[in-house]
Short mmCIF file of C-alpha atoms and ligand atoms in Angstrom, two decimals:
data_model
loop_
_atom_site.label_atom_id
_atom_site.label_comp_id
_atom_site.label_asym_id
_atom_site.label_seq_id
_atom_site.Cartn_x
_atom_site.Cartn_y
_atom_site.Cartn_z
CA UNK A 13 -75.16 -53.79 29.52
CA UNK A 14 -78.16 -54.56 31.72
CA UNK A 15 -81.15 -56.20 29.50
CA UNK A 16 -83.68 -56.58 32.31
CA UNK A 17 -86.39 -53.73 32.05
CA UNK A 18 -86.24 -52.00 34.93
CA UNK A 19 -89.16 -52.71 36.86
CA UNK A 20 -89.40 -50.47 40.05
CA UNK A 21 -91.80 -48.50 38.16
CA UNK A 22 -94.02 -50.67 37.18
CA UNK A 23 -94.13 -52.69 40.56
CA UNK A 24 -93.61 -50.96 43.18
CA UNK A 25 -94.75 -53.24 46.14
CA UNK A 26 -91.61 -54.87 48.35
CA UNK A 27 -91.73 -58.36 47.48
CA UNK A 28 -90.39 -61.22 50.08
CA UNK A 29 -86.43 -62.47 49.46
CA UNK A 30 -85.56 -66.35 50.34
CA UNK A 31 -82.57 -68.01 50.71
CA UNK A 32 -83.15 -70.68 47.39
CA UNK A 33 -79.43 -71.95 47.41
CA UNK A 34 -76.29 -72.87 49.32
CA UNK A 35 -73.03 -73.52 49.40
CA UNK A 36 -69.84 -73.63 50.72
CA UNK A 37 -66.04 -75.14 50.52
CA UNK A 38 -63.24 -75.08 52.29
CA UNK A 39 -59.53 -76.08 51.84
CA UNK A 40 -58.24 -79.18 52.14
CA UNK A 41 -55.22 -78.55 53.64
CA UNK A 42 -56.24 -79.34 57.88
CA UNK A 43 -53.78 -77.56 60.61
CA UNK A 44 -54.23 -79.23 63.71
CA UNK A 45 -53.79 -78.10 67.40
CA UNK A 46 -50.94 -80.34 67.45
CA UNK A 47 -48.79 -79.07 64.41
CA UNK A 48 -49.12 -75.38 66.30
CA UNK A 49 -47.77 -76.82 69.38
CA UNK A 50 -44.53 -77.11 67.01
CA UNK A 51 -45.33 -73.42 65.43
CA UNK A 52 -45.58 -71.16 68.55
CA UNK A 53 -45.91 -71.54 72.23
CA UNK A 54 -49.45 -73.62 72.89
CA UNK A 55 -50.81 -76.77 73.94
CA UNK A 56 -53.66 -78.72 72.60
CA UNK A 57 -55.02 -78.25 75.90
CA UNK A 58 -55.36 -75.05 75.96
CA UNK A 59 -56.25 -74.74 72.52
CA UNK A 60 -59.46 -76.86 73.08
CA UNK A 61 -60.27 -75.76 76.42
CA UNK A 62 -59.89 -71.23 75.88
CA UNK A 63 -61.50 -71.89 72.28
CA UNK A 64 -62.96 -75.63 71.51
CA UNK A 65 -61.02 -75.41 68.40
CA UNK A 66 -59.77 -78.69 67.61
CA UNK A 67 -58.67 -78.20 63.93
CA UNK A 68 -58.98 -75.38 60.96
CA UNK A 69 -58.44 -75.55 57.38
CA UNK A 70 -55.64 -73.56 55.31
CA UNK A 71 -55.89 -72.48 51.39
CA UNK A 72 -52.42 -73.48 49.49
CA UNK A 73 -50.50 -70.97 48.76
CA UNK A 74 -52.02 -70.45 44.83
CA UNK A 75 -55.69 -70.72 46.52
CA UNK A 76 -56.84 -67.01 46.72
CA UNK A 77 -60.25 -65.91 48.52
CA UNK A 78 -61.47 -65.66 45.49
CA UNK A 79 -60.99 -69.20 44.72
CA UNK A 80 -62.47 -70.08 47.82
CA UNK A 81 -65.31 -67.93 46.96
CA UNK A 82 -65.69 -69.23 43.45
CA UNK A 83 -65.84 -72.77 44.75
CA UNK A 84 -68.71 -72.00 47.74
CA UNK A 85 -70.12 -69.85 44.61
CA UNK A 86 -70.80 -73.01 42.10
CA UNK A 87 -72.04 -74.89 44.95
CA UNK A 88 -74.54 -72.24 45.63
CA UNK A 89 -76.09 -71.90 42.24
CA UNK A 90 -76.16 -75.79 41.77
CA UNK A 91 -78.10 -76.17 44.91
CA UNK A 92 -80.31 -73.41 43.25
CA UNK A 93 -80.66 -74.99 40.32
CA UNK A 94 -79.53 -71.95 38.53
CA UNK A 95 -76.81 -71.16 36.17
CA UNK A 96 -74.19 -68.44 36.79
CA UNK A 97 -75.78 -65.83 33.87
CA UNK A 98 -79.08 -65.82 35.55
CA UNK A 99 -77.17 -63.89 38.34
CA UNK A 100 -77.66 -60.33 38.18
CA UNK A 101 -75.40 -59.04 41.33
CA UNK A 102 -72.57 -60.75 43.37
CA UNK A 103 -71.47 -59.06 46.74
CA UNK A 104 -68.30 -60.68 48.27
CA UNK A 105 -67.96 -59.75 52.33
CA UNK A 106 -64.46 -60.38 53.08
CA UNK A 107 -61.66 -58.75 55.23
CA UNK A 108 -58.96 -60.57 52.90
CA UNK A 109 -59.86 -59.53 49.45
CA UNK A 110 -57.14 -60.67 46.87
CA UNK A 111 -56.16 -57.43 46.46
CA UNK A 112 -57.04 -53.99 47.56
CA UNK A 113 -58.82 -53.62 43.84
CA UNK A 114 -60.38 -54.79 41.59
CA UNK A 115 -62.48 -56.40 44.20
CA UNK A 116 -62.79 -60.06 44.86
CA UNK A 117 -66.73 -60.12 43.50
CA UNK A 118 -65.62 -58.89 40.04
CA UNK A 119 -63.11 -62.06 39.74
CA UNK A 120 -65.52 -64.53 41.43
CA UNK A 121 -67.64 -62.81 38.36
CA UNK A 122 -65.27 -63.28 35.99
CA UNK A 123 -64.31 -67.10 37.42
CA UNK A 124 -68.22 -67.92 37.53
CA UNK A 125 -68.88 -66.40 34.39
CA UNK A 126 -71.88 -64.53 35.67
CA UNK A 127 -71.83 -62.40 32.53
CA UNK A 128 -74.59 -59.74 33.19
CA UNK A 129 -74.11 -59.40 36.92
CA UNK A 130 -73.01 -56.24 38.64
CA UNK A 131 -70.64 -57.23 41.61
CA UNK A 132 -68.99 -55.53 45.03
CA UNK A 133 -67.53 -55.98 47.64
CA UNK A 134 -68.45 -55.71 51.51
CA UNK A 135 -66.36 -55.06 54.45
CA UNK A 136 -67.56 -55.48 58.07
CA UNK A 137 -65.43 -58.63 58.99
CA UNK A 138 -67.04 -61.38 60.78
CA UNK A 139 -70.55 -59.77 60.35
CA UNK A 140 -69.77 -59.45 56.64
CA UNK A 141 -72.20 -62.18 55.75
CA UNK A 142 -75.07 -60.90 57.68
CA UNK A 143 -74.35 -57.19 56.56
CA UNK A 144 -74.18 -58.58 52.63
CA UNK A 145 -77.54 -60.54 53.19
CA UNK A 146 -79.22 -57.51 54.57
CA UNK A 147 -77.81 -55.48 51.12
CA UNK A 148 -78.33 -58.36 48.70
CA UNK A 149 -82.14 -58.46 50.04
CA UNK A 150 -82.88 -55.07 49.57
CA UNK A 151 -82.14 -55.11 46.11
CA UNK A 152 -84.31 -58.45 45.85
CA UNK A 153 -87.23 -57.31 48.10
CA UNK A 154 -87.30 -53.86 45.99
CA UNK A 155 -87.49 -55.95 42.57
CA UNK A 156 -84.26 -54.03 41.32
CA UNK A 157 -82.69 -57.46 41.13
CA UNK A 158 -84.43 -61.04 40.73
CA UNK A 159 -81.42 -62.91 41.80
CA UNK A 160 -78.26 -62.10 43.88
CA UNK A 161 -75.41 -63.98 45.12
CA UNK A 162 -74.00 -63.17 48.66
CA UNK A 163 -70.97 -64.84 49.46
CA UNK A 164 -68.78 -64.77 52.65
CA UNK A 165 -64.78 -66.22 52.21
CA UNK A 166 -61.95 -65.62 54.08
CA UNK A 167 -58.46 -66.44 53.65
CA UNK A 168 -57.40 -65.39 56.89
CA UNK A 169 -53.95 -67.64 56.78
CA UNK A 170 -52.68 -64.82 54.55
CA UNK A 171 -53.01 -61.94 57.80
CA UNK A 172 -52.34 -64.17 61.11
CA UNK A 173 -49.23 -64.14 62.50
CA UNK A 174 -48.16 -67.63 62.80
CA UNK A 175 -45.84 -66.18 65.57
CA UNK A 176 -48.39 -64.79 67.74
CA UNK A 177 -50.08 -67.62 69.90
CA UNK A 178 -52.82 -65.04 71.14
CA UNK A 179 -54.34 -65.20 67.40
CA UNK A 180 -52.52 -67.71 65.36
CA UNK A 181 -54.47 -70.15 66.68
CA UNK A 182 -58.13 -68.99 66.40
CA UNK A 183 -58.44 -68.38 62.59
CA UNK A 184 -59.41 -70.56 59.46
CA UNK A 185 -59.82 -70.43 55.59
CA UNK A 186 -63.14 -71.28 53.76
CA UNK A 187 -66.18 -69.68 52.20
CA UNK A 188 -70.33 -69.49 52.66
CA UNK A 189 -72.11 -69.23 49.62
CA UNK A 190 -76.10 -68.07 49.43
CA UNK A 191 -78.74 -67.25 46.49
CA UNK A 192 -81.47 -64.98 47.18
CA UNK A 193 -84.17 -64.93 45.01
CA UNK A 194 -88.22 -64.28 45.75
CA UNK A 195 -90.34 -67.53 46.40
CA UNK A 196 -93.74 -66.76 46.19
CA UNK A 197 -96.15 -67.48 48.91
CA UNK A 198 -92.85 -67.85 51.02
CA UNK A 199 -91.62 -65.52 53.20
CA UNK A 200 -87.64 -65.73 53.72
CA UNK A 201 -85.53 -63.35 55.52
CA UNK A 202 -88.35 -61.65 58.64
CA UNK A 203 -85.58 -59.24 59.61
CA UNK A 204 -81.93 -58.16 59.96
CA UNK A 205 -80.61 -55.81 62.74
CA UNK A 206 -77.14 -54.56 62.17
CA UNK A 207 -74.84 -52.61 64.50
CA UNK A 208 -71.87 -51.06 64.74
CA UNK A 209 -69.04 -49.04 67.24
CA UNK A 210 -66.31 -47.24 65.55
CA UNK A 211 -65.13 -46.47 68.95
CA UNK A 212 -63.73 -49.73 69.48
CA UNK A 213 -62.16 -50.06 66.37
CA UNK A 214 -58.65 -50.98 68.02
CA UNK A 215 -59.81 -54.15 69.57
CA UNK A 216 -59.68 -55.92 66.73
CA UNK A 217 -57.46 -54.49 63.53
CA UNK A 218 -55.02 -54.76 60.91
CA UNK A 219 -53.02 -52.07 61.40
CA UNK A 220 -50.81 -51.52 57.91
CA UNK A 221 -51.48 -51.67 54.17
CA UNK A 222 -54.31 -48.82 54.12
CA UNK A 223 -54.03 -45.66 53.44
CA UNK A 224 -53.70 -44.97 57.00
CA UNK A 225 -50.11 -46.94 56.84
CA UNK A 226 -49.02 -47.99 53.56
CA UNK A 227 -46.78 -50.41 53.02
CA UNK A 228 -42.92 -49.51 53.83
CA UNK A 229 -40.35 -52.17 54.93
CA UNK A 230 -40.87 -50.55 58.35
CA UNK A 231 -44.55 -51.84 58.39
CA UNK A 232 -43.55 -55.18 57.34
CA UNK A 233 -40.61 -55.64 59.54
CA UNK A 234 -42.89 -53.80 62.77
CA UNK A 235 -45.40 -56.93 61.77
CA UNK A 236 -48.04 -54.41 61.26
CA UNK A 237 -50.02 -56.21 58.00
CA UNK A 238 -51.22 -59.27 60.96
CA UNK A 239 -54.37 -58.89 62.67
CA UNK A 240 -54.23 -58.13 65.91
CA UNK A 241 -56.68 -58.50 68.75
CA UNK A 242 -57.14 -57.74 72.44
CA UNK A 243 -58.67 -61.01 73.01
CA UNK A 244 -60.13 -60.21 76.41
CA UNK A 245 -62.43 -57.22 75.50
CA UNK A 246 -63.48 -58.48 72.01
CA UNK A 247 -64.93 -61.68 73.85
CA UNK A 248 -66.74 -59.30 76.51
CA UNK A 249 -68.10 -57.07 73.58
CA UNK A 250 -69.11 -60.13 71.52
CA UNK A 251 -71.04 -61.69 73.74
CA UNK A 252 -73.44 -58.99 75.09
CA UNK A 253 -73.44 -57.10 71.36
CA UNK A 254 -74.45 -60.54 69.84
CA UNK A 255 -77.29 -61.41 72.91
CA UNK A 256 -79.05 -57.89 71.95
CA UNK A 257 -78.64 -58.44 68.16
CA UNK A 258 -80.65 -61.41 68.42
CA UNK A 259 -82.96 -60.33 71.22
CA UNK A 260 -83.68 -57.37 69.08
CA UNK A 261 -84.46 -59.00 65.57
CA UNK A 262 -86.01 -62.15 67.51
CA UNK A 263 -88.35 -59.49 69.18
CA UNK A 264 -89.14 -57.37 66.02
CA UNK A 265 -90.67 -60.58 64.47
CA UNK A 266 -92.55 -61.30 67.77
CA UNK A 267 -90.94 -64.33 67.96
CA UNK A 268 -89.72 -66.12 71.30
CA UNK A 269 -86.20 -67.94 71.19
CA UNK A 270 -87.48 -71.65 71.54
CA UNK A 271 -89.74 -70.78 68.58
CA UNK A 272 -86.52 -71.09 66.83
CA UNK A 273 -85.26 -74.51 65.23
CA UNK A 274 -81.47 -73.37 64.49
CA UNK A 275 -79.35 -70.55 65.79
CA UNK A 276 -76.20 -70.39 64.21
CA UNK A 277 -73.76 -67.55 65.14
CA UNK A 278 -70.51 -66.46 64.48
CA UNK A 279 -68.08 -69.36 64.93
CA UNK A 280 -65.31 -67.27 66.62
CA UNK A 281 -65.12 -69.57 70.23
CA UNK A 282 -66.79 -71.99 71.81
CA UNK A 283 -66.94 -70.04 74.98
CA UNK A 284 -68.51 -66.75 72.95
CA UNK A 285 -70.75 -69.58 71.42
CA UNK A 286 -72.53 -70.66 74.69
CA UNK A 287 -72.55 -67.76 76.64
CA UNK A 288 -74.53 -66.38 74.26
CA UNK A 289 -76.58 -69.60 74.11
CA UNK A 290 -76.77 -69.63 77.77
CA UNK A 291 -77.95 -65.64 77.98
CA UNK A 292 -81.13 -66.23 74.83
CA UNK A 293 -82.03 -69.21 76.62
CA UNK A 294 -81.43 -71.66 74.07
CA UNK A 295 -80.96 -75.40 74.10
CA UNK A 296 -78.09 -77.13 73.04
CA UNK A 297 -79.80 -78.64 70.53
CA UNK A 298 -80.70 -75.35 68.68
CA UNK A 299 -77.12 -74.10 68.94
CA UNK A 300 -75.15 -74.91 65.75
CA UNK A 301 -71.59 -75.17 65.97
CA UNK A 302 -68.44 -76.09 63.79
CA UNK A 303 -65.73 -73.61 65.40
CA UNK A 304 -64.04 -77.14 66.67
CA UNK A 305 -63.05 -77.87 63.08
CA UNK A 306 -63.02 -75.02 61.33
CA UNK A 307 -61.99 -72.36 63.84
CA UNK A 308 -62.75 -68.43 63.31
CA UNK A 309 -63.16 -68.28 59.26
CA UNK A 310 -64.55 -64.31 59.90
CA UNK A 311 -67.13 -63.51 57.54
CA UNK A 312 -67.27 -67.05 56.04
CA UNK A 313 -68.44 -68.50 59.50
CA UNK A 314 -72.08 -68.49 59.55
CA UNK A 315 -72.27 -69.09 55.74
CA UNK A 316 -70.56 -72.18 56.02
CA UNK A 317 -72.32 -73.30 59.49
CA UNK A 318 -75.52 -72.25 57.24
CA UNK A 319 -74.61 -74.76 54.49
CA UNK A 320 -73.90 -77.49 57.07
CA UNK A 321 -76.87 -77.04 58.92
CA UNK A 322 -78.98 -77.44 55.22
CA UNK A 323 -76.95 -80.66 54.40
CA UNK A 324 -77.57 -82.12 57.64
CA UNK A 325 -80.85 -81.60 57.76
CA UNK A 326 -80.90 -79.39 60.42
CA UNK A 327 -82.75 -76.75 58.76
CA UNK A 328 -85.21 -77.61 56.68
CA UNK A 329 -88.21 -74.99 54.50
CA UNK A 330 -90.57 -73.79 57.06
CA UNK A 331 -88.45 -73.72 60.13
CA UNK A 332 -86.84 -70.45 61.56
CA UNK A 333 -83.10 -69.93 61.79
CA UNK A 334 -81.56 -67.15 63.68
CA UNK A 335 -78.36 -65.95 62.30
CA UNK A 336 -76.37 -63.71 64.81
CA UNK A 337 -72.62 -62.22 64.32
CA UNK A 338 -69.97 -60.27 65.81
CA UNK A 339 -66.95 -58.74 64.24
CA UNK A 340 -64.34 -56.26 64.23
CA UNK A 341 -65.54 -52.74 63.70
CA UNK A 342 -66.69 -53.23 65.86
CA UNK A 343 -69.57 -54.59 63.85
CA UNK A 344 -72.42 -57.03 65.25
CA UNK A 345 -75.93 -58.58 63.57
CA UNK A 346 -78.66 -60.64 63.29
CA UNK A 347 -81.46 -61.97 60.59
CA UNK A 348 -84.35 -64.11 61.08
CA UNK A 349 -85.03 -66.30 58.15
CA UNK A 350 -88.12 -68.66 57.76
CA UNK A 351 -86.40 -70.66 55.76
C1 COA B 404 -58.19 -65.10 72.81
C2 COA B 404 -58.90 -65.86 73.90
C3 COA B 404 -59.15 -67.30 73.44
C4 COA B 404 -58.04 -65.90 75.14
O1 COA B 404 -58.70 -66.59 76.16
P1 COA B 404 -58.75 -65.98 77.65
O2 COA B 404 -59.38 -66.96 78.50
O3 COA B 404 -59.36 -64.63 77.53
O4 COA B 404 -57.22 -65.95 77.98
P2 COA B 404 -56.41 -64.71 78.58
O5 COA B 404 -56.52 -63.53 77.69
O6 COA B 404 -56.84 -64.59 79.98
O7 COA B 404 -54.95 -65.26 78.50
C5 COA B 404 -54.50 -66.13 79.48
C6 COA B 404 -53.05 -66.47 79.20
O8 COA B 404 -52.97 -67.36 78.10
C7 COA B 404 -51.94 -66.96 77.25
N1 COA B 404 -52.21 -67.39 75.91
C8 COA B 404 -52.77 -66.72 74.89
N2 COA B 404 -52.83 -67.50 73.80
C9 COA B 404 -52.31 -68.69 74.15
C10 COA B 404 -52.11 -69.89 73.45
N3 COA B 404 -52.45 -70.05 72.17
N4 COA B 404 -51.55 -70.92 74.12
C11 COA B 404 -51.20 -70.81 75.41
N5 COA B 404 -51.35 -69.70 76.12
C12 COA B 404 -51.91 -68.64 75.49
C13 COA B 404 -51.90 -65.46 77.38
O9 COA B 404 -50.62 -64.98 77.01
C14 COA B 404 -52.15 -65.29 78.86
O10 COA B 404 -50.96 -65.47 79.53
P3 COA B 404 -50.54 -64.53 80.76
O11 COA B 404 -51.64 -64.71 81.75
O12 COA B 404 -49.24 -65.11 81.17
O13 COA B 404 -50.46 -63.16 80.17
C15 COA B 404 -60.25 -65.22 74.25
O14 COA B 404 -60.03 -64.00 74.91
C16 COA B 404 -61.11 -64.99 73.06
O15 COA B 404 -61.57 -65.92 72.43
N6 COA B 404 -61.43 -63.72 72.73
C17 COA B 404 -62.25 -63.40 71.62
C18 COA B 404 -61.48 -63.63 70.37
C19 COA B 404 -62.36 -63.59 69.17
O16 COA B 404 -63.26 -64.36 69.04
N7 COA B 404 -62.06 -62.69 68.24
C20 COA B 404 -62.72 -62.57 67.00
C21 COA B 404 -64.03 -61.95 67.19
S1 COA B 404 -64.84 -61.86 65.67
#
């Protein structure tokens, strides 16, 4: 039972939400272009030169997403300097929850111990982490909640085909790991634009397993519970959806793109990656990237990137960072954080 008061009433002005914390983790386990030479059809060549992936991580086989999560999680709230019961909501955004129910956020609960928090989960694949930031604010920003956890993890091994080259080869475990809380006198996330396009839905998809097609031994033996992708037309759609996200949330803050010390999108190809670079007009130097070791890890991608950027110093309080994602959905999004 909640013990918080709830406060709404008794302040009703929108408060700021920062990022205060995080975290992330990923497998040890590293798959290398070369051992998928020996799995399907490939080269390293063309591995490196279509995608710029070099190398991506895989969970064992008793590593779950929410054990990824959970992991990314306690980094999070160390970096935060807060304890697991001071949480009071967890939203997981993940395409490969553990299960179909309960959801992955009530076990990374459980696993954290996060004893009075509420927890969900939220689907919009890649752009799940941008999408669960936007939600997880709102419920800071509105004072409903002092302190929420967002976490992006993927265990995306677990629905590739490791017999299709055209996807096998793109995809990666791990997990992103944020704390939002209100700083005072700082002012956090500026804005988040989110976007969607039902009508392409079949560009990117998992076809079996819903309720659409549950699970028969026709399904399994058709292949139908691996992603699959027409490769060609989600690259076209990622780059110009991902190019107005960021125009759009860049321009509702009135800000310019070189105003920006980090952009960090979606880590789905390095192509995708600088075309949209190229398009904002951004320097190399701005663009983050980690797709060459970690390949696609969906709606982990920009948490992680996020984390790395911290720890490296990239982003540090006071500058601006520019998140910006694409996924299936289709689904695309940005956020402007001063962080
Ligand atoms: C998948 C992707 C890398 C393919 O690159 P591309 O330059 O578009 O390549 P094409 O689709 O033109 O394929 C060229 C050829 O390479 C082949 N090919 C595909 N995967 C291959 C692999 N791993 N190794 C070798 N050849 C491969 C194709 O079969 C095709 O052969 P064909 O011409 O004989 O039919 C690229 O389209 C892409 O990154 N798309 C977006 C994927 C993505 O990011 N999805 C997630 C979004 S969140």
């Amino acid at each position: 039972m909640r013990t918080t008061p709830h406060p709404r009433t008794s302040r009703p002005h929108l408060r700021s939400v920062s990022i205060t914390g995080v975290g992330s983790y990923v497998p040890q386990r590293i798959l290398t272009n070369a051992e998928l030479e020996r799995m399907v059809e490939t080269t390293d060549e063309w591995i490196t030169s279509r995608t710029g992936i070099r190398e991506r991580r895989i969970a064992a086989s008793d590593e779950a997403t929410s054990d990824l999560a959970t992991a990314a999680a306690r980094r999070a709230l160390t970096a935060a300097g807060i304890t697991a019961a001071d949480l009071d909501l967890i939203i997981v955004a993940t395409i490969t929850p553990d299960m179909m129910f309960p959801s992955t956020a009530c076990l990374v609960q459980q696993k954290i111990g996060a004893v009075r928090a509420a927890a969900f989960d939220l689907e919009a694949a890649c752009s799940g982490f941008v999408y669960a930031l936007d939600v997880g604010a709102h419920f800071v920003q509105s004072h409903t909640y002092n302190t929420v956890l967002v976490i992006g993890a993927e265990k995306m091994s677990s629905v590739v085909d490791w017999q299709d080259r055209n996807t096998c080869v793109l995809f990666g475990d791990g997990a992103g790991a944020a704390v939002l809380q209100n700083r005072p006198k700082a002012h956090g996330l500026l804005t988040t634009c989110l976007g969607s396009d039902g009508g392409k839905a079949k560009l990117l998809e998992l076809p079996a397993g819903g309720s659409a097609v549950p699970a028969t031994v026709e399904s399994v033996a058709g292949r139908l519970h691996y992603l699959r992708m027409d490769g060609k037309e989600t690259f076209k759609s990622a780059v110009t959806a991902m190019v107005s996200a960021a125009n759009e949330a860049l321009g509702r803050c009135g800000l310019t793109v070189d105003q920006v010390r980090c952009i960090i999108p979606h880590q789905a190809n390095l192509r995708i990656l600088t075309a949209v670079a190229e398009r904002l007009g951004a320097t190399d130097e701005q663009l983050f990237v980690n797709v060459d070791r970690y390949g696609n890890t969906s709606a982990a991608s920009v948490a992680i990137a996020l984390d790395e950027a911290v720890t490296q110093g990239r982003v540090v309080r006071g500058d601006l960072v520019l998140l910006v994602v694409f996924g299936a959905g289709l689904t695309w999004g940005a956020a402007v954080i001063e962080w």
